[in-house]
Short mmCIF file of C-alpha atoms and ligand atoms in Angstrom, two decimals:
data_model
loop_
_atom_site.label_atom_id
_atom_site.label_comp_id
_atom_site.label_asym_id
_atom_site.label_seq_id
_atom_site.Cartn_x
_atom_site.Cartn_y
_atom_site.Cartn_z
CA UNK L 1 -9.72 -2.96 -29.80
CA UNK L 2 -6.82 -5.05 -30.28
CA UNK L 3 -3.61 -4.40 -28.66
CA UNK L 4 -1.79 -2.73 -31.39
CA UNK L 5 -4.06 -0.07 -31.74
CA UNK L 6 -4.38 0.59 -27.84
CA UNK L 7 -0.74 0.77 -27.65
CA UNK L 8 -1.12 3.50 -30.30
CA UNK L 9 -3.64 5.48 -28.97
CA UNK L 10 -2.10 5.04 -25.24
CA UNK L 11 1.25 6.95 -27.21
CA UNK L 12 -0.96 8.95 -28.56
CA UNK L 13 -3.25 10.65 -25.87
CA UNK L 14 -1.88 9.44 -22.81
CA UNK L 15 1.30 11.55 -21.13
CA UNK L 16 3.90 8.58 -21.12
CA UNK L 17 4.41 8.75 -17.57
CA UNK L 18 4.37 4.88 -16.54
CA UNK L 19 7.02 1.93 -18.67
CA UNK L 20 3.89 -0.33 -19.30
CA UNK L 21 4.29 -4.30 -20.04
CA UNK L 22 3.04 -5.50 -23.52
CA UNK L 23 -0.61 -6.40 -22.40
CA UNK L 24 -3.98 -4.44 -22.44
CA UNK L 25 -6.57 -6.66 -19.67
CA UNK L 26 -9.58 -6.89 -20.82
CA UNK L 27 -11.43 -8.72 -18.07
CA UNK L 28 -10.90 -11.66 -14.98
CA UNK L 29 -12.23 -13.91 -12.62
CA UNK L 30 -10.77 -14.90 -9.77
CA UNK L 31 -7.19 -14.63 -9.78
CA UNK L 32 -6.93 -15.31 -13.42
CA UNK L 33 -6.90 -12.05 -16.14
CA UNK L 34 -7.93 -11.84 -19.44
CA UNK L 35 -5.74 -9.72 -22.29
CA UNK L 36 -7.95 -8.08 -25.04
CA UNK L 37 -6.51 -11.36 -27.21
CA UNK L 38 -8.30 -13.59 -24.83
CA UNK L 39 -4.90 -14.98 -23.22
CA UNK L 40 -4.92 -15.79 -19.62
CA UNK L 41 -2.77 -14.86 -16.76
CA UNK L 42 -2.96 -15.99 -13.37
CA UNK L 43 -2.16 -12.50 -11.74
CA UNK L 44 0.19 -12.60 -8.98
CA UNK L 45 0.60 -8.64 -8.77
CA UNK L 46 -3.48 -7.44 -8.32
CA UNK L 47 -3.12 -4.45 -9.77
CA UNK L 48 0.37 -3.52 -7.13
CA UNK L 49 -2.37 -4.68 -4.50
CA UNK L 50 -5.11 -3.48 -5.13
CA UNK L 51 -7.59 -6.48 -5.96
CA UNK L 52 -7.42 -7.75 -2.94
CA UNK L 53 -10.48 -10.09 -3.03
CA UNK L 54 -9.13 -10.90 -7.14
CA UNK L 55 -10.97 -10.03 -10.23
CA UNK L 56 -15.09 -9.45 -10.00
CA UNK L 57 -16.00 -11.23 -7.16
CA UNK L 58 -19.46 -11.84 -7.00
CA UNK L 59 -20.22 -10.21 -3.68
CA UNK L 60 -17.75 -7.02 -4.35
CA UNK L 61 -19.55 -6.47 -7.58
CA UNK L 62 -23.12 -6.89 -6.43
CA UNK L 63 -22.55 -4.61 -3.33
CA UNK L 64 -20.64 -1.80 -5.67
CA UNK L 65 -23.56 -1.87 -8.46
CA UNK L 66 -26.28 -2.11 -5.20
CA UNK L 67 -24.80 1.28 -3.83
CA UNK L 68 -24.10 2.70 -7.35
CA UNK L 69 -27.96 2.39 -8.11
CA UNK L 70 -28.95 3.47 -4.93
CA UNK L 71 -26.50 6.04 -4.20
CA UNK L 72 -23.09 7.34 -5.77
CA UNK L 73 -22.38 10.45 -4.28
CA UNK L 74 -23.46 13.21 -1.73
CA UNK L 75 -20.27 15.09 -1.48
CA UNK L 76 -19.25 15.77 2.24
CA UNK L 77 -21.33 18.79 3.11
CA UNK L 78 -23.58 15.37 4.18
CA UNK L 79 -23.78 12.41 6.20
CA UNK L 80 -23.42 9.20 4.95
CA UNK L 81 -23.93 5.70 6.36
CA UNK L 82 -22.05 4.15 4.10
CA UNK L 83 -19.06 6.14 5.49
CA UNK L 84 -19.91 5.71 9.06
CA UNK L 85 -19.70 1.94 8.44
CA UNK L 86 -16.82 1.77 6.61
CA UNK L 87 -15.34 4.01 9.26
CA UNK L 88 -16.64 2.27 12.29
CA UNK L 89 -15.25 -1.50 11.05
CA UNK L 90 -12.15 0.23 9.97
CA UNK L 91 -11.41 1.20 13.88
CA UNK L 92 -12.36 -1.77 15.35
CA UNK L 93 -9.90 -4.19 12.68
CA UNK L 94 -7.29 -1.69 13.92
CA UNK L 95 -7.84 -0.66 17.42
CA UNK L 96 -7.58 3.16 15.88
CA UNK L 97 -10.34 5.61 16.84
CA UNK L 98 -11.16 7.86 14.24
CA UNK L 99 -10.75 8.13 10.41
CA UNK L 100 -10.48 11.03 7.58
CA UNK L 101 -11.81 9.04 4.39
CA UNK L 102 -9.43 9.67 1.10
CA UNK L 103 -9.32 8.01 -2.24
CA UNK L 104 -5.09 7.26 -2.16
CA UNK L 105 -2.25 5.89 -0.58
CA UNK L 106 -0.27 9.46 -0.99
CA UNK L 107 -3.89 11.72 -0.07
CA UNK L 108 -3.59 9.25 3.32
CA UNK L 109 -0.06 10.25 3.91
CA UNK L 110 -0.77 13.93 3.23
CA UNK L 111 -3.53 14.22 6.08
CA UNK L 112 -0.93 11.93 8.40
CA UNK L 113 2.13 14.21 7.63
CA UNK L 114 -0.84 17.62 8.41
CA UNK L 115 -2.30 16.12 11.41
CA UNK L 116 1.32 15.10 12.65
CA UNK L 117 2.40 19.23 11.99
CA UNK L 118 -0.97 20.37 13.46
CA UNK L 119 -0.93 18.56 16.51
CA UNK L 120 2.76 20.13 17.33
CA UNK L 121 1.87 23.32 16.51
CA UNK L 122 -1.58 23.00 18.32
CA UNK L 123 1.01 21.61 21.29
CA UNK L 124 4.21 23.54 21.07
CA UNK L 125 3.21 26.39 18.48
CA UNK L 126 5.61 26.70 15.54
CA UNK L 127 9.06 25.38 14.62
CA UNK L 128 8.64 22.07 14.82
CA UNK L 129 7.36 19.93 12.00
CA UNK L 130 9.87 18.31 10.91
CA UNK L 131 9.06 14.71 9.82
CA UNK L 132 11.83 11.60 10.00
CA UNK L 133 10.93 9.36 7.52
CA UNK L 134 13.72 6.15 6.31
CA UNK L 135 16.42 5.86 3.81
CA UNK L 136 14.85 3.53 0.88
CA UNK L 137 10.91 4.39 1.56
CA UNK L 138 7.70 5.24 -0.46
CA UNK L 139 5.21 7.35 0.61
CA UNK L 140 3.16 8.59 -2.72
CA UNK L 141 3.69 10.55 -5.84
CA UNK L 142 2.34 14.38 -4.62
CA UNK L 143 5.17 16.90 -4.07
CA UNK L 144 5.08 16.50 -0.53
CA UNK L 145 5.05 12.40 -0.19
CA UNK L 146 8.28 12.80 -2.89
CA UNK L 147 10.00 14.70 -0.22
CA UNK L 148 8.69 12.43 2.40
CA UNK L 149 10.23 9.51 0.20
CA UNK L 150 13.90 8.51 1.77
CA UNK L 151 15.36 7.57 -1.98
CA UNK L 152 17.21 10.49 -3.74
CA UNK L 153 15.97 9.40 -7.58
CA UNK L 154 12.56 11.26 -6.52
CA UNK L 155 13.67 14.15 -5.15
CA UNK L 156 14.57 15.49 -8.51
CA UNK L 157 12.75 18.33 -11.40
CA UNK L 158 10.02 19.47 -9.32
CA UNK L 159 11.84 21.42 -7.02
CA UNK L 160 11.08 23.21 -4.46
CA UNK L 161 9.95 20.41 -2.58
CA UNK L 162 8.03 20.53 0.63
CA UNK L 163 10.39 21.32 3.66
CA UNK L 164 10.78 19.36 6.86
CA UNK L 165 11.84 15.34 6.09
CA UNK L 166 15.29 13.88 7.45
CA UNK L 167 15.95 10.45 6.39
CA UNK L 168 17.06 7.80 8.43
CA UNK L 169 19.15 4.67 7.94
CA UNK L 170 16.29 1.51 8.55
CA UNK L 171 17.58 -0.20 11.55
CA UNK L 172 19.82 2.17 12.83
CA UNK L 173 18.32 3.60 16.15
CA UNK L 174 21.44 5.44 17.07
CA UNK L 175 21.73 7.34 13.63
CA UNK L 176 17.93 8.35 14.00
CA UNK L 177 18.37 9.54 17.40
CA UNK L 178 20.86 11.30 15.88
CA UNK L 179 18.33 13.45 13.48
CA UNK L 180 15.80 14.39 15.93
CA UNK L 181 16.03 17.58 17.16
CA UNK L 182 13.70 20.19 19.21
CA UNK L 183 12.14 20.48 15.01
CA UNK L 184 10.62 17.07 15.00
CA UNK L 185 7.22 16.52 15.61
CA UNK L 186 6.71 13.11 14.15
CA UNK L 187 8.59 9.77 12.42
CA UNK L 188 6.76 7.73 9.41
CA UNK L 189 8.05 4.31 8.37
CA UNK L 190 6.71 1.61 6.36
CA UNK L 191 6.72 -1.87 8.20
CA UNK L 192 8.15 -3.86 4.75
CA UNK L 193 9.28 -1.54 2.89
CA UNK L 194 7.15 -2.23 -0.01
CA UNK L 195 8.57 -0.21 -3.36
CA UNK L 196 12.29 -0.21 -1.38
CA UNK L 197 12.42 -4.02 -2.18
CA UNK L 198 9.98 -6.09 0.12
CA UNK L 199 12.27 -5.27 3.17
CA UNK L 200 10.68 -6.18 6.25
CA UNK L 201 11.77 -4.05 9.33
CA UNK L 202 13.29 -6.39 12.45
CA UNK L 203 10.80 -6.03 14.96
CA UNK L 204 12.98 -5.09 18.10
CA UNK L 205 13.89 -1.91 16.14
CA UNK L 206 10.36 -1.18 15.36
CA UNK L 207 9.57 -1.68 19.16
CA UNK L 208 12.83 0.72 20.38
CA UNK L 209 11.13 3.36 17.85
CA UNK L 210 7.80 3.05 19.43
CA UNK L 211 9.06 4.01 22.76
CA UNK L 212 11.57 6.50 21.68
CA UNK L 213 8.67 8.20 19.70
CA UNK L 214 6.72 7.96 23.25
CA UNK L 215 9.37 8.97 25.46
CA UNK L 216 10.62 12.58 22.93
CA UNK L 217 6.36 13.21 21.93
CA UNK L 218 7.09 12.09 18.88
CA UNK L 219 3.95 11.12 16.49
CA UNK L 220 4.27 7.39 15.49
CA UNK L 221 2.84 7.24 12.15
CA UNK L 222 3.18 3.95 10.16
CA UNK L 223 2.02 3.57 6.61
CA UNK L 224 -0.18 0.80 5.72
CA UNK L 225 -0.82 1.72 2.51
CA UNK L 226 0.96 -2.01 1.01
CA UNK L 227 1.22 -3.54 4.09
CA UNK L 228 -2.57 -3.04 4.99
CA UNK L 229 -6.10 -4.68 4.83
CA UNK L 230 -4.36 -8.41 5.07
CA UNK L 231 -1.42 -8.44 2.80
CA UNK L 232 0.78 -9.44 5.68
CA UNK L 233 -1.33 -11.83 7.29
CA UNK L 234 -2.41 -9.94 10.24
CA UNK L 235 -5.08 -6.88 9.41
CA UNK L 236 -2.37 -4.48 9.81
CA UNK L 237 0.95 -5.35 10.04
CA UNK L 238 1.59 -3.74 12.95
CA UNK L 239 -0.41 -5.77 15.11
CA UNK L 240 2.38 -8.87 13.79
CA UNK L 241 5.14 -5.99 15.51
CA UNK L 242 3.30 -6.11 18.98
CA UNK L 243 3.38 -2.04 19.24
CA UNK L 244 0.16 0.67 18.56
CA UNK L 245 0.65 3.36 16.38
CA UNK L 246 -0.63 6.75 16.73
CA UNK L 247 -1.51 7.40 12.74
CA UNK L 248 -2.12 4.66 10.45
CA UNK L 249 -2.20 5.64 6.54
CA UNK L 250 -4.12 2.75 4.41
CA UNK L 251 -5.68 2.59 1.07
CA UNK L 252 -4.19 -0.05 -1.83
CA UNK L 253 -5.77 -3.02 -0.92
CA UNK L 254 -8.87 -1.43 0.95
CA UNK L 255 -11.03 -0.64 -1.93
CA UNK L 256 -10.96 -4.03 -3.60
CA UNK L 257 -10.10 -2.01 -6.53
CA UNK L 258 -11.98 1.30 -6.45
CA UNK L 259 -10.18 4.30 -5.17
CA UNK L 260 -10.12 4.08 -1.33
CA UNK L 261 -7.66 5.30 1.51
CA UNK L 262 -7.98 6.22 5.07
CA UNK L 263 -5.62 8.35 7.61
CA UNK L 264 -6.34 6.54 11.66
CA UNK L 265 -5.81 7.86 14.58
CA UNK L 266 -5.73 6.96 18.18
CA UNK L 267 -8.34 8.99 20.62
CA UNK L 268 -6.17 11.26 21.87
CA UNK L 269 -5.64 12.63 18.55
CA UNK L 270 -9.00 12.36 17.08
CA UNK L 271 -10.01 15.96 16.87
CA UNK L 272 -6.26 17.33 15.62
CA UNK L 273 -8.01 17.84 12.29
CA UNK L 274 -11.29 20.11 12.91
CA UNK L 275 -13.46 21.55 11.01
CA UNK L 276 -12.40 23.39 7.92
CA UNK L 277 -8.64 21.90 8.00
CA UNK L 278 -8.89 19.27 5.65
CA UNK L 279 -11.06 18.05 3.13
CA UNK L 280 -11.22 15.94 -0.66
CA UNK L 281 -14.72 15.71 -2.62
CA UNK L 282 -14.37 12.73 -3.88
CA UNK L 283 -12.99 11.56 0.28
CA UNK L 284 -15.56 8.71 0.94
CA UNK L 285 -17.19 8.38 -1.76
CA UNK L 286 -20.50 5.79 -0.93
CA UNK L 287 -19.55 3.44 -3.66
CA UNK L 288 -16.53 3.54 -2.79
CA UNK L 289 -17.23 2.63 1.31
CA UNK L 290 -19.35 -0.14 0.18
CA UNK L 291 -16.49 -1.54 -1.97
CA UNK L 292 -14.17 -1.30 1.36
CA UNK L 293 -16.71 -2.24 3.61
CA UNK L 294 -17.32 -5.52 1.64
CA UNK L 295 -13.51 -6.06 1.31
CA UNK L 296 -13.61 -5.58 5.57
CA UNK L 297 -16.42 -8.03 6.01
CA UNK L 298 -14.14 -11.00 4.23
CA UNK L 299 -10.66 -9.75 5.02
CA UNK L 300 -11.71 -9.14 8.79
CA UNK L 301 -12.40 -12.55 9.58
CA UNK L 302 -9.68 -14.52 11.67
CA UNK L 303 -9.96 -17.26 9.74
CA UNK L 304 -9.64 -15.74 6.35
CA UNK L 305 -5.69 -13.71 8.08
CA UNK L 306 -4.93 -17.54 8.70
CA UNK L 307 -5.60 -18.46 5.45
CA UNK L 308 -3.53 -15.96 4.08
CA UNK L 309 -0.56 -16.63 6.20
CA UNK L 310 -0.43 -20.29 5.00
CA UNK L 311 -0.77 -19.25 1.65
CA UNK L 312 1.82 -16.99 2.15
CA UNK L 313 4.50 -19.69 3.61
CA UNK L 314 3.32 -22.16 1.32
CA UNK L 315 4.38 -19.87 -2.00
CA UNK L 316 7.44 -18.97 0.23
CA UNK L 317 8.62 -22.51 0.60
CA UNK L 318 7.42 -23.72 -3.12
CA UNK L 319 9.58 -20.47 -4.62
CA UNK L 320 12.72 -21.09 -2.20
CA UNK L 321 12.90 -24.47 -4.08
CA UNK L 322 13.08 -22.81 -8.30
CA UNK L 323 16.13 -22.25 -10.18
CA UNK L 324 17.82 -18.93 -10.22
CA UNK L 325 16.06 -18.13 -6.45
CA UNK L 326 18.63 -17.24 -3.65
CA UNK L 327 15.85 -16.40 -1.17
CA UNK L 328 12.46 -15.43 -0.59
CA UNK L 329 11.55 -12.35 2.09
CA UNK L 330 8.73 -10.78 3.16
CA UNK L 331 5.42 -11.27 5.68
CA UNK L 332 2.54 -13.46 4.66
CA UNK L 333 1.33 -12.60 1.02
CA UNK L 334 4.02 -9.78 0.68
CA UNK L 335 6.84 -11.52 -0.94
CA UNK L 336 9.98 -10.34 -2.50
CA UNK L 337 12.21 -12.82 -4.69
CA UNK L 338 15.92 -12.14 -4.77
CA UNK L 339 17.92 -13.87 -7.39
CA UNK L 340 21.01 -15.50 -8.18
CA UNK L 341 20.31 -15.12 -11.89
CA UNK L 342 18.87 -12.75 -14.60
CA UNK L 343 17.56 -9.83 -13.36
CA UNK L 344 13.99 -8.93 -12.53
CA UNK L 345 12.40 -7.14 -15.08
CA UNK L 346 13.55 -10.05 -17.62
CA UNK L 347 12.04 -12.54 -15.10
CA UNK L 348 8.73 -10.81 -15.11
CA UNK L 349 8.94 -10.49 -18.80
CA UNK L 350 9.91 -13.98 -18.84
CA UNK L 351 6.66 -15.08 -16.41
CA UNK L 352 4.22 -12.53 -18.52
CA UNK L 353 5.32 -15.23 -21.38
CA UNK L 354 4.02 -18.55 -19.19
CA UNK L 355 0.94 -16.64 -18.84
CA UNK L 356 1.65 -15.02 -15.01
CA UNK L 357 1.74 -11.37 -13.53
CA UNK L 358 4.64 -10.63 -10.96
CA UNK L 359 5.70 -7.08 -10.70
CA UNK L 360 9.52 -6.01 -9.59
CA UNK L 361 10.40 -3.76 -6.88
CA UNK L 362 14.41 -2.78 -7.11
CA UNK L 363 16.16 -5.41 -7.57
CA UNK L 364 13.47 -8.06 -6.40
CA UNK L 365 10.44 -9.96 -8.23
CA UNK L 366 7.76 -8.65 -5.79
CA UNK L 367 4.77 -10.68 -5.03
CA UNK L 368 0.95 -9.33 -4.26
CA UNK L 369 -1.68 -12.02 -4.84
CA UNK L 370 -5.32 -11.74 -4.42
CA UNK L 371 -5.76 -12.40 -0.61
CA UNK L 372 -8.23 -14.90 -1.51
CA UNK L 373 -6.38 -16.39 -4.41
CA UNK L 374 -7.21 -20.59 -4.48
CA UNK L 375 -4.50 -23.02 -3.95
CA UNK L 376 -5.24 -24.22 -7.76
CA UNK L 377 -4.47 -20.91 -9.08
CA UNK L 378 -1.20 -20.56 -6.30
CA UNK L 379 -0.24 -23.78 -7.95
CA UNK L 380 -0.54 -22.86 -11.70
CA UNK L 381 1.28 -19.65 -11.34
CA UNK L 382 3.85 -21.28 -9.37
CA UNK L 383 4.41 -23.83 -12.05
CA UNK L 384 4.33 -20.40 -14.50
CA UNK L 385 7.19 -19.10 -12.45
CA UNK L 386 9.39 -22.07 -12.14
CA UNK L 387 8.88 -22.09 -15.91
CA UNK L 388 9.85 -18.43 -16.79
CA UNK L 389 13.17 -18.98 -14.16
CA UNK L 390 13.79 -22.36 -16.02
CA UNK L 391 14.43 -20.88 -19.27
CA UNK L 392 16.58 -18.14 -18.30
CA UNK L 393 19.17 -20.51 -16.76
C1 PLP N 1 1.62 2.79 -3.11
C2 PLP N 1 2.10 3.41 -1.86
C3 PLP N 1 1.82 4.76 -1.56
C4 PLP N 1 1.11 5.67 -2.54
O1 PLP N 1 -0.21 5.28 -2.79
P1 PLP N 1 -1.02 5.90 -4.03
O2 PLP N 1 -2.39 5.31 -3.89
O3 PLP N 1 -0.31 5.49 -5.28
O4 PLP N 1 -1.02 7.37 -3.86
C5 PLP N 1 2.22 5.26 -0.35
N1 PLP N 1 2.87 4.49 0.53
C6 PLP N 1 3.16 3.19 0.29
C7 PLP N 1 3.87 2.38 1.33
C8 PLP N 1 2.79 2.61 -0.92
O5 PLP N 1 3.11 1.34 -1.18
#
């Protein structure tokens, strides 16, 4: 099809929820896409994350066709291997204990936010699951992660929203001590806030939270759902923030690109969720688990976090240097672009033009490359990207 008529049909038969760029992909290698008019892009968004090891690599592919010709689903009324594996890797990359297998970032938050209200009522009986979650976060698109979402533009038409979320300033300890009250049971933060602009959290905050969440029994649940599986640098980011969570939420990048999340938990908390509280048939799918569990194998490796940390400064440094750039922030392949000029969605219209992917997030041109992206590819987008700034100065 070419793109005129799937930009018909899309208006068509599709509910016009999402403000789509001008391009239907048709295929990709590597770091490099393919529109259905055979023009390349060197793809410096993966999918908002997601294609963490790029487009079709060989090793993802062969191990998702292996299990989907073996295997593709049992439902969880079964055991699985290919769960306990993905499971079992998963806790030792993170130093978390146990896992409930999902297939989103928002289904991972929604078994965080229940274990967090189960645990207090299991501890302290009811009245007191209320959930302190930051001013300018994202936590998913269900009615619940809205209302766990700290911006105002999303708590609007679906009302009533799930009860029980205060929102606190980022940074501000004193203002969030000021919200908790003999309700709260739990606070949830992003590490950079990801959607919110690529705004990394100062660590000595993050570390006054942890033991203020310690000290008033407090869960300590940090989503990882950007953040995670390398994007950062370090396999989660809080192990960059020296502190240990008590729930982790990840999915985006875990999956390589199939439908993947995870809720982790420390010991202590591993059996919050018994039997018959919580559940998803699609949760864990096989195919799915091998996907991850291939993604693990290559993103686990010490070597491969380095790697993406130099990557990550080198892009910061090259990017510091373009027209139109007043800064770069963010933690190793999580960058956000702030600029002096033009504002972002005409810069990433502008870079779709020199053949290159960026997404926005508010008023920044956010960056999410393949983890395992080459330096030849780094360097042709870059050049894309000092292009697209060029000619809007
Ligand atoms: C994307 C995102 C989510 C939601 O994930 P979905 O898979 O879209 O449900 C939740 N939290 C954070 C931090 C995210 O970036």
């Amino acid at each position: 099809m070419d793109f005129e008529t799937i930009a018909k049909k899309d208006k068509e038969y599709i509910m016009p929820t999402y403000g789509r760029f001008p391009v239907a992909l048709e295929e990709g290698h590597g770091a490099v896409a393919v529109d259905c008019a055979g023009r390349e892009y060197v793809d410096f968004g993966s999918g908002i994350g997601v294609n963490s090891l790029g487009y079709a690599e060989p090793g993802w592919a062969e191990a998702v066709a292996r299990q989907a010709a073996k295997l593709q689903h049992t439902s969880n009324l079964y055991y699985s291997e290919a769960q306990v594996k993905l499971a079992q890797r998963l806790c030792e990359l993170s130093g978390m204990s146990r896992a409930f297998l999902c297939n989103s970032g928002a289904e991972a938050n929604e078994c965080a936010i229940k274990l967090a209200r189960k645990h207090s009522f299991d501890t302290y009986g009811r009245g007191r699951g209320e959930i302190i979650t930051l001013q300018n976060s994202f936590h998913g698109r269900t009615v619940t992660t809205l209302a766990a979402t700290g911006q105002e533009v999303f708590h609007n038409y679906f009302f009533p929203f799930t009860e029980g979320f205060a929102y606190a300033p980022a940074g501000d300890m004193e203002a969030l001590r000021n919200l908790v009250s003999e309700k709260t049971c739990a606070v949830m933060i992003e590490l950079v806030q990801g959607e919110g602009g690529v705004r990394p959290l100062d660590k000595g905050y993050v570390q006054a939270l942890r033991d203020f969440c310690t000290e008033k029994n407090l869960l300590f649940i940090v989503d990882e759902v950007q953040t995670g599986v390398g994007r950062t640098g370090s396999f989660y980011a809080y192990q960059q923030y020296g502190i240990t969570p008590d729930v982790v939420t990840t999915a985006k990048g875990l999956g390589g690109g199939l439908p993947v999340g995870a809720c982790l938990c420390t010991e202590a908390l591993g059996d919050v969720m018994s039997a018959g509280t919580h559940g998803t048939t699609y949760g864990g799918n096989p195919i799915a688990c091998a996907a991850a569990s291939y993604v693990l194998e290559k993103v686990g490796q010490p070597e491969f976090l380095a790697e993406v940390r130099e990557k990550g400064a080198y892009m910061k440094a090259a990017i510091e240097k373009m027209p139109g750039v007043a800064g770069v922030r963010g933690l190793g392949m999580m960058l956000g672009v702030e600029l002096t000029k033009g504002n972002a969605p005409a810069v990433a219209k502008a870079c779709l033009e020199k053949g290159l992917i960026v997404l926005t997030a508010k008023e920044v041109i956010r960056l999410l490359p393949p983890l395992n992206i080459t330096c030849a590819e780094i360097d042709r987008g870059l050049a894309a990207m000092e292009a697209a700034l060029a000619s809007l100065q």
